[in-house]
mmCIF file of C-alpha atoms in Angstrom:
data_model
loop_
_atom_site.group_PDB
_atom_site.id
_atom_site.type_symbol
_atom_site.label_atom_id
_atom_site.label_comp_id
_atom_site.label_asym_id
_atom_site.label_seq_id
_atom_site.Cartn_x
_atom_site.Cartn_y
_atom_site.Cartn_z
ATOM 1 C CA UNK A 1 0.001 -0.192 0.013
ATOM 2 C CA UNK A 2 1.299 3.523 -0.929
ATOM 3 C CA UNK A 3 2.059 5.847 1.748
ATOM 4 C CA UNK A 4 0.236 9.183 2.083
ATOM 5 C CA UNK A 5 2.241 12.189 0.686
ATOM 6 C CA UNK A 6 2.353 13.535 4.293
ATOM 7 C CA UNK A 7 4.185 10.294 5.601
ATOM 8 C CA UNK A 8 6.733 10.296 2.672
ATOM 9 C CA UNK A 9 7.568 13.756 3.182
ATOM 10 C CA UNK A 10 7.724 13.755 7.010
ATOM 11 C CA UNK A 11 11.178 12.282 7.133
ATOM 12 C CA UNK A 12 12.705 15.028 5.156
ATOM 13 C CA UNK A 13 10.540 17.964 6.934
ATOM 14 C CA UNK A 14 11.413 16.762 10.350
ATOM 15 C CA UNK A 15 15.334 16.295 9.450
ATOM 16 C CA UNK A 16 15.335 19.814 7.880
ATOM 17 C CA UNK A 17 13.529 21.360 10.916
ATOM 18 C CA UNK A 18 16.105 19.469 13.226
ATOM 19 C CA UNK A 19 18.951 21.206 11.558
ATOM 20 C CA UNK A 20 17.204 24.498 11.279
ATOM 21 C CA UNK A 21 16.638 24.397 14.949
ATOM 22 C CA UNK A 22 20.109 23.334 15.605
ATOM 23 C CA UNK A 23 21.568 26.126 13.758
ATOM 24 C CA UNK A 24 19.508 28.799 15.235
ATOM 25 C CA UNK A 25 20.428 27.346 18.745
ATOM 26 C CA UNK A 26 24.139 27.596 17.976
ATOM 27 C CA UNK A 27 23.611 31.381 16.618
ATOM 28 C CA UNK A 28 21.338 32.489 19.291
ATOM 29 C CA UNK A 29 23.316 31.101 22.347
ATOM 30 C CA UNK A 30 26.697 31.760 20.486
ATOM 31 C CA UNK A 31 27.994 28.347 21.098
ATOM 32 C CA UNK A 32 31.614 27.900 20.223
ATOM 33 C CA UNK A 33 32.682 25.676 17.388
ATOM 34 C CA UNK A 34 35.037 23.851 19.608
ATOM 35 C CA UNK A 35 31.966 22.697 21.742
ATOM 36 C CA UNK A 36 29.104 22.167 19.189
ATOM 37 C CA UNK A 37 29.704 23.480 15.570
ATOM 38 C CA UNK A 38 26.558 24.604 13.709
ATOM 39 C CA UNK A 39 25.110 22.608 10.833
ATOM 40 C CA UNK A 40 26.589 25.262 8.466
ATOM 41 C CA UNK A 41 29.963 24.874 10.018
ATOM 42 C CA UNK A 42 29.926 20.975 9.667
ATOM 43 C CA UNK A 43 28.438 21.035 6.171
ATOM 44 C CA UNK A 44 31.659 23.406 5.294
ATOM 45 C CA UNK A 45 33.803 20.911 6.821
ATOM 46 C CA UNK A 46 32.301 18.109 4.858
ATOM 47 C CA UNK A 47 32.847 20.039 1.705
ATOM 48 C CA UNK A 48 36.684 21.037 2.846
ATOM 49 C CA UNK A 49 37.446 17.240 3.606
ATOM 50 C CA UNK A 50 35.057 15.641 1.013
ATOM 51 C CA UNK A 51 37.730 13.033 -0.251
ATOM 52 C CA UNK A 52 38.986 11.873 3.063
ATOM 53 C CA UNK A 53 35.361 11.516 4.041
ATOM 54 C CA UNK A 54 34.414 9.713 1.083
ATOM 55 C CA UNK A 55 37.491 7.372 0.928
ATOM 56 C CA UNK A 56 37.111 6.500 4.767
ATOM 57 C CA UNK A 57 33.381 6.232 4.442
ATOM 58 C CA UNK A 58 33.814 3.880 1.513
ATOM 59 C CA UNK A 59 36.070 1.589 3.705
ATOM 60 C CA UNK A 60 33.862 1.744 6.489
ATOM 61 C CA UNK A 61 30.902 0.693 4.370
ATOM 62 C CA UNK A 62 32.314 -2.471 3.059
ATOM 63 C CA UNK A 63 33.880 -3.397 6.261
ATOM 64 C CA UNK A 64 30.442 -2.841 7.926
ATOM 65 C CA UNK A 65 28.700 -4.870 5.221
ATOM 66 C CA UNK A 66 31.215 -7.574 5.437
ATOM 67 C CA UNK A 67 30.568 -8.046 9.212
ATOM 68 C CA UNK A 68 26.784 -7.588 8.837
ATOM 69 C CA UNK A 69 26.622 -10.250 6.183
ATOM 70 C CA UNK A 70 28.557 -12.682 8.226
ATOM 71 C CA UNK A 71 26.272 -11.956 11.181
ATOM 72 C CA UNK A 72 23.263 -12.754 9.008
ATOM 73 C CA UNK A 73 24.348 -15.988 8.051
ATOM 74 C CA UNK A 74 25.521 -17.336 11.330
ATOM 75 C CA UNK A 75 22.746 -15.369 13.120
ATOM 76 C CA UNK A 76 19.977 -16.913 10.847
ATOM 77 C CA UNK A 77 21.448 -20.405 11.153
ATOM 78 C CA UNK A 78 21.932 -20.463 14.957
ATOM 79 C CA UNK A 79 18.596 -18.694 15.317
ATOM 80 C CA UNK A 80 16.817 -21.360 13.442
ATOM 81 C CA UNK A 81 18.801 -24.221 15.332
ATOM 82 C CA UNK A 82 18.015 -22.598 18.734
ATOM 83 C CA UNK A 83 14.200 -21.931 17.857
ATOM 84 C CA UNK A 84 13.725 -25.268 16.599
ATOM 85 C CA UNK A 85 14.245 -27.075 19.986
ATOM 86 C CA UNK A 86 12.824 -25.811 23.261
ATOM 87 C CA UNK A 87 15.554 -27.686 24.808
ATOM 88 C CA UNK A 88 18.331 -25.894 22.649
ATOM 89 C CA UNK A 89 16.408 -22.537 23.382
ATOM 90 C CA UNK A 90 16.454 -23.126 27.183
ATOM 91 C CA UNK A 91 20.083 -24.377 27.364
ATOM 92 C CA UNK A 92 21.935 -21.716 24.915
ATOM 93 C CA UNK A 93 19.754 -18.668 26.008
ATOM 94 C CA UNK A 94 22.034 -18.193 29.127
ATOM 95 C CA UNK A 95 25.056 -18.555 26.894
ATOM 96 C CA UNK A 96 24.082 -15.952 24.222
ATOM 97 C CA UNK A 97 23.030 -13.622 27.000
ATOM 98 C CA UNK A 98 26.360 -13.787 28.708
ATOM 99 C CA UNK A 99 28.113 -13.451 25.198
ATOM 100 C CA UNK A 100 26.100 -10.367 24.589
ATOM 101 C CA UNK A 101 26.868 -8.735 27.919
ATOM 102 C CA UNK A 102 30.648 -8.903 27.178
ATOM 103 C CA UNK A 103 31.785 -5.167 26.099
ATOM 104 C CA UNK A 104 32.794 -5.379 22.788
ATOM 105 C CA UNK A 105 35.409 -2.822 23.203
ATOM 106 C CA UNK A 106 37.277 -5.447 25.472
ATOM 107 C CA UNK A 107 37.095 -7.816 22.636
ATOM 108 C CA UNK A 108 39.148 -5.686 20.171
ATOM 109 C CA UNK A 109 42.512 -5.887 21.897
ATOM 110 C CA UNK A 110 41.982 -9.555 21.452
ATOM 111 C CA UNK A 111 41.121 -9.681 18.012
ATOM 112 C CA UNK A 112 44.313 -7.254 17.342
ATOM 113 C CA UNK A 113 46.559 -10.009 19.037
ATOM 114 C CA UNK A 114 45.021 -12.633 17.024
ATOM 115 C CA UNK A 115 44.954 -11.014 13.550
ATOM 116 C CA UNK A 116 46.854 -7.827 14.044
ATOM 117 C CA UNK A 117 46.064 -4.310 12.640
ATOM 118 C CA UNK A 118 43.993 -4.103 9.282
ATOM 119 C CA UNK A 119 40.711 -4.717 7.975
ATOM 120 C CA UNK A 120 39.909 -8.177 9.944
ATOM 121 C CA UNK A 121 39.387 -6.808 13.496
ATOM 122 C CA UNK A 122 36.813 -4.048 12.522
ATOM 123 C CA UNK A 123 34.878 -6.639 10.333
ATOM 124 C CA UNK A 124 34.864 -9.174 13.198
ATOM 125 C CA UNK A 125 33.916 -6.488 15.842
ATOM 126 C CA UNK A 126 30.991 -5.510 13.525
ATOM 127 C CA UNK A 127 30.096 -9.201 13.404
ATOM 128 C CA UNK A 128 30.098 -10.026 17.123
ATOM 129 C CA UNK A 129 28.151 -6.811 17.922
ATOM 130 C CA UNK A 130 25.180 -7.359 15.455
ATOM 131 C CA UNK A 131 24.943 -11.140 15.634
ATOM 132 C CA UNK A 132 23.068 -11.567 18.889
ATOM 133 C CA UNK A 133 19.919 -9.400 17.968
ATOM 134 C CA UNK A 134 19.502 -11.549 14.812
ATOM 135 C CA UNK A 135 19.997 -14.921 16.730
ATOM 136 C CA UNK A 136 17.463 -13.917 19.529
ATOM 137 C CA UNK A 137 14.783 -12.500 17.301
ATOM 138 C CA UNK A 138 14.835 -15.461 14.963
ATOM 139 C CA UNK A 139 14.767 -17.987 17.762
ATOM 140 C CA UNK A 140 11.851 -16.083 19.487
ATOM 141 C CA UNK A 141 9.900 -16.196 16.304
ATOM 142 C CA UNK A 142 10.261 -20.020 16.127
ATOM 143 C CA UNK A 143 10.016 -20.838 19.826
ATOM 144 C CA UNK A 144 6.735 -18.710 20.241
ATOM 145 C CA UNK A 145 4.522 -20.694 17.886
ATOM 146 C CA UNK A 146 0.971 -21.009 19.250
ATOM 147 C CA UNK A 147 0.422 -24.375 20.577
ATOM 148 C CA UNK A 148 -2.921 -24.426 18.911
ATOM 149 C CA UNK A 149 -1.187 -23.678 15.507
ATOM 150 C CA UNK A 150 0.973 -26.622 16.135
ATOM 151 C CA UNK A 151 -1.729 -28.978 17.208
ATOM 152 C CA UNK A 152 -3.717 -28.267 13.908
ATOM 153 C CA UNK A 153 -0.450 -28.742 11.835
ATOM 154 C CA UNK A 154 0.055 -32.074 13.577
ATOM 155 C CA UNK A 155 -3.562 -33.203 13.213
ATOM 156 C CA UNK A 156 -2.972 -32.609 9.365
ATOM 157 C CA UNK A 157 0.002 -34.830 9.457
ATOM 158 C CA UNK A 158 2.809 -32.185 9.449
ATOM 159 C CA UNK A 159 6.195 -33.206 10.705
ATOM 160 C CA UNK A 160 8.160 -31.014 13.077
ATOM 161 C CA UNK A 161 10.051 -29.897 10.005
ATOM 162 C CA UNK A 162 7.126 -28.929 8.252
ATOM 163 C CA UNK A 163 5.762 -26.907 11.066
ATOM 164 C CA UNK A 164 9.075 -24.944 11.156
ATOM 165 C CA UNK A 165 9.299 -24.367 7.377
ATOM 166 C CA UNK A 166 5.586 -23.396 6.554
ATOM 167 C CA UNK A 167 4.533 -21.666 9.861
ATOM 168 C CA UNK A 168 7.582 -21.036 12.088
ATOM 169 C CA UNK A 169 9.914 -19.385 9.525
ATOM 170 C CA UNK A 170 7.411 -17.179 7.826
ATOM 171 C CA UNK A 171 6.082 -16.302 11.374
ATOM 172 C CA UNK A 172 9.560 -15.129 12.259
ATOM 173 C CA UNK A 173 10.240 -13.021 9.285
ATOM 174 C CA UNK A 174 8.931 -9.924 10.778
ATOM 175 C CA UNK A 175 11.201 -10.607 13.826
ATOM 176 C CA UNK A 176 14.209 -11.331 11.483
ATOM 177 C CA UNK A 177 13.825 -7.793 9.645
ATOM 178 C CA UNK A 178 13.400 -6.059 12.804
ATOM 179 C CA UNK A 179 16.460 -7.430 14.108
ATOM 180 C CA UNK A 180 18.281 -6.447 11.028
ATOM 181 C CA UNK A 181 17.494 -2.714 11.383
ATOM 182 C CA UNK A 182 18.941 -3.054 14.888
ATOM 183 C CA UNK A 183 21.780 -4.933 13.816
ATOM 184 C CA UNK A 184 22.981 -2.590 10.888
ATOM 185 C CA UNK A 185 23.389 0.185 13.618
ATOM 186 C CA UNK A 186 25.140 -2.059 15.797
ATOM 187 C CA UNK A 187 27.327 -3.211 12.912
ATOM 188 C CA UNK A 188 28.385 0.325 12.252
ATOM 189 C CA UNK A 189 29.140 0.754 16.016
ATOM 190 C CA UNK A 190 31.095 -2.299 15.999
ATOM 191 C CA UNK A 191 33.259 -1.328 12.847
ATOM 192 C CA UNK A 192 34.028 2.382 13.964
ATOM 193 C CA UNK A 193 35.041 0.720 17.591
ATOM 194 C CA UNK A 194 37.407 -1.598 15.542
ATOM 195 C CA UNK A 195 38.713 1.295 13.202
ATOM 196 C CA UNK A 196 39.523 3.408 16.227
ATOM 197 C CA UNK A 197 41.822 0.802 17.562
ATOM 198 C CA UNK A 198 42.882 -1.445 14.936
ATOM 199 C CA UNK A 199 42.832 0.065 11.421
ATOM 200 C CA UNK A 200 44.507 2.858 9.444
ATOM 201 C CA UNK A 201 41.580 3.619 7.251
ATOM 202 C CA UNK A 202 37.718 4.215 8.133
ATOM 203 C CA UNK A 203 35.677 6.698 9.694
ATOM 204 C CA UNK A 204 36.603 5.493 13.147
ATOM 205 C CA UNK A 205 40.173 6.054 12.187
ATOM 206 C CA UNK A 206 39.315 9.677 10.698
ATOM 207 C CA UNK A 207 37.492 10.313 13.995
ATOM 208 C CA UNK A 208 40.269 9.395 16.190
ATOM 209 C CA UNK A 209 42.851 11.541 13.996
ATOM 210 C CA UNK A 210 40.575 14.402 13.993
ATOM 211 C CA UNK A 211 40.105 14.131 17.831
ATOM 212 C CA UNK A 212 43.715 14.354 18.140
ATOM 213 C CA UNK A 213 44.006 17.731 15.827
ATOM 214 C CA UNK A 214 40.901 18.994 17.855
ATOM 215 C CA UNK A 215 38.913 19.415 14.656
ATOM 216 C CA UNK A 216 35.446 19.184 16.086
ATOM 217 C CA UNK A 217 33.635 20.196 12.721
ATOM 218 C CA UNK A 218 35.479 17.179 11.149
ATOM 219 C CA UNK A 219 34.387 14.803 13.763
ATOM 220 C CA UNK A 220 30.709 16.042 13.727
ATOM 221 C CA UNK A 221 30.829 15.808 9.755
ATOM 222 C CA UNK A 222 32.256 12.041 10.070
ATOM 223 C CA UNK A 223 29.341 11.337 12.445
ATOM 224 C CA UNK A 224 26.771 12.795 9.843
ATOM 225 C CA UNK A 225 28.196 10.688 7.105
ATOM 226 C CA UNK A 226 27.860 7.594 9.357
ATOM 227 C CA UNK A 227 24.169 8.570 10.116
ATOM 228 C CA UNK A 228 23.579 8.860 6.360
ATOM 229 C CA UNK A 229 25.176 5.468 5.745
ATOM 230 C CA UNK A 230 23.127 3.803 8.460
ATOM 231 C CA UNK A 231 19.879 5.339 7.207
ATOM 232 C CA UNK A 232 20.793 4.302 3.588
ATOM 233 C CA UNK A 233 21.114 0.513 4.717
ATOM 234 C CA UNK A 234 18.030 0.701 6.924
ATOM 235 C CA UNK A 235 15.996 1.988 4.039
ATOM 236 C CA UNK A 236 17.214 -0.735 1.809
ATOM 237 C CA UNK A 237 16.128 -3.306 4.416
ATOM 238 C CA UNK A 238 12.691 -1.687 4.957
ATOM 239 C CA UNK A 239 12.274 -1.908 1.076
ATOM 240 C CA UNK A 240 12.983 -5.432 1.181
ATOM 241 C CA UNK A 241 10.858 -6.175 3.970
ATOM 242 C CA UNK A 242 7.898 -4.391 2.540
ATOM 243 C CA UNK A 243 8.267 -6.746 -0.646
ATOM 244 C CA UNK A 244 8.375 -9.792 1.339
ATOM 245 C CA UNK A 245 6.503 -9.439 4.867
ATOM 246 C CA UNK A 246 3.977 -6.754 3.703
ATOM 247 C CA UNK A 247 1.270 -9.216 4.966
ATOM 248 C CA UNK A 248 2.605 -8.353 8.445
ATOM 249 C CA UNK A 249 2.172 -4.872 8.513
ATOM 250 C CA UNK A 250 -0.777 -3.149 9.854
ATOM 251 C CA UNK A 251 -2.104 0.207 9.082
ATOM 252 C CA UNK A 252 -0.530 3.072 11.258
ATOM 253 C CA UNK A 253 -2.520 5.429 13.484
ATOM 254 C CA UNK A 254 -3.381 8.927 12.353
ATOM 255 C CA UNK A 255 -3.304 10.572 8.993
#
């Protein structure tokens, strides 16, 4: 179903309004660029450092996508495995929660010791930080199939595999895509953390170097580039979700 014009324009209107308020606030209260640069100053920095931002953003994008892709493969596989058995779900859930509770910043030095400085630690950091939401959401979607539905399917002669394939997996798709939207942003966080500690390229490394030079406008410019990349990937996932799980979406509130 096509969205109303107001809903399609709302993201642009709210975003522009946010930057206008930001600009007015900085000018009205005369905030120093060293504390909080105005959007006009940040956009000027984006133009001034266009090539370093583009080069490092491209590097961050492919490392994030690599880690995110690995997390989808392993997250989906383990999520299906855990969700297919109540015993596995009960037994592995504490391990998954414990693994996710480990601060990923603490993992980066270990990855540097194992793999050295380069592209691999940021990719693996993006993987480990975005892996958990996918596993949990897919497993939850499978493990929470209504007992009545299972009874009906079994009465019709369906096996456990049939129930998972024809009911469980379609039912868990909205959970899966919801997890992907969260995992994308987490993958960027993990990648930037890895770049700041174990890479000579990428937005994370650029932010570290800009911080050392006290170049605050460049730091904010890099953050905005990250935000744009994150929104871009979430929009792509949302488009795929609309085409594959449109049946699961309900009409929104208001006009």
